[in-house]
Coordinates of C-alpha atoms in Angstrom, one line a residue:
M1 CA 13.9 17.7 -2.0
H2 CA 10.8 17.4 -4.2
Q3 CA 12.8 16.9 -7.4
I4 CA 13.7 13.3 -6.4
H5 CA 10.0 12.3 -6.0
G6 CA 10.4 9.9 -9.0
Y7 CA 13.5 8.5 -7.4
D8 CA 11.6 7.8 -4.2
I9 CA 8.9 6.0 -6.2
T10 CA 11.6 3.9 -7.8
I11 CA 13.1 3.1 -4.4
S12 CA 9.7 2.0 -3.0
K13 CA 9.1 -0.2 -6.1
A14 CA 12.6 -1.7 -5.6
N15 CA 11.9 -2.3 -1.9
K16 CA 8.6 -4.0 -2.7
L17 CA 10.3 -6.2 -5.3
E18 CA 13.2 -6.9 -2.9
S19 CA 10.8 -8.0 -0.1
Y20 CA 8.9 -10.1 -2.6
I21 CA 12.1 -11.8 -3.7
M22 CA 13.1 -12.4 -0.1
K23 CA 9.7 -13.9 0.7
T24 CA 10.0 -16.2 -2.3
I25 CA 13.6 -17.2 -1.4
I26 CA 12.4 -18.0 2.2
K27 CA 9.5 -20.0 0.9
I28 CA 11.7 -22.0 -1.5
F29 CA 14.3 -22.5 1.3
M30 CA 11.6 -23.8 3.7
Y31 CA 10.0 -26.1 1.1
G32 CA 13.6 -27.2 0.2
K33 CA 14.1 -28.3 3.8
Q34 CA 10.8 -30.3 3.7
A35 CA 11.3 -31.7 0.2
P36 CA 14.9 -31.6 -0.8
R37 CA 15.9 -31.2 -4.5
R38 CA 12.3 -30.4 -5.6
Y39 CA 13.3 -26.9 -6.6
I40 CA 16.9 -27.6 -7.4
C41 CA 17.3 -28.2 -11.2

């Protein structure tokens, strides 16, 4: 299973990016509740 090492690295990068996006979405959602329409363009 060592031949998919590069694939595993890609998956871990994707997971980091996904978690970053989720955190950003949650932040925007929470700020949106406090200050509606600030981030809605």
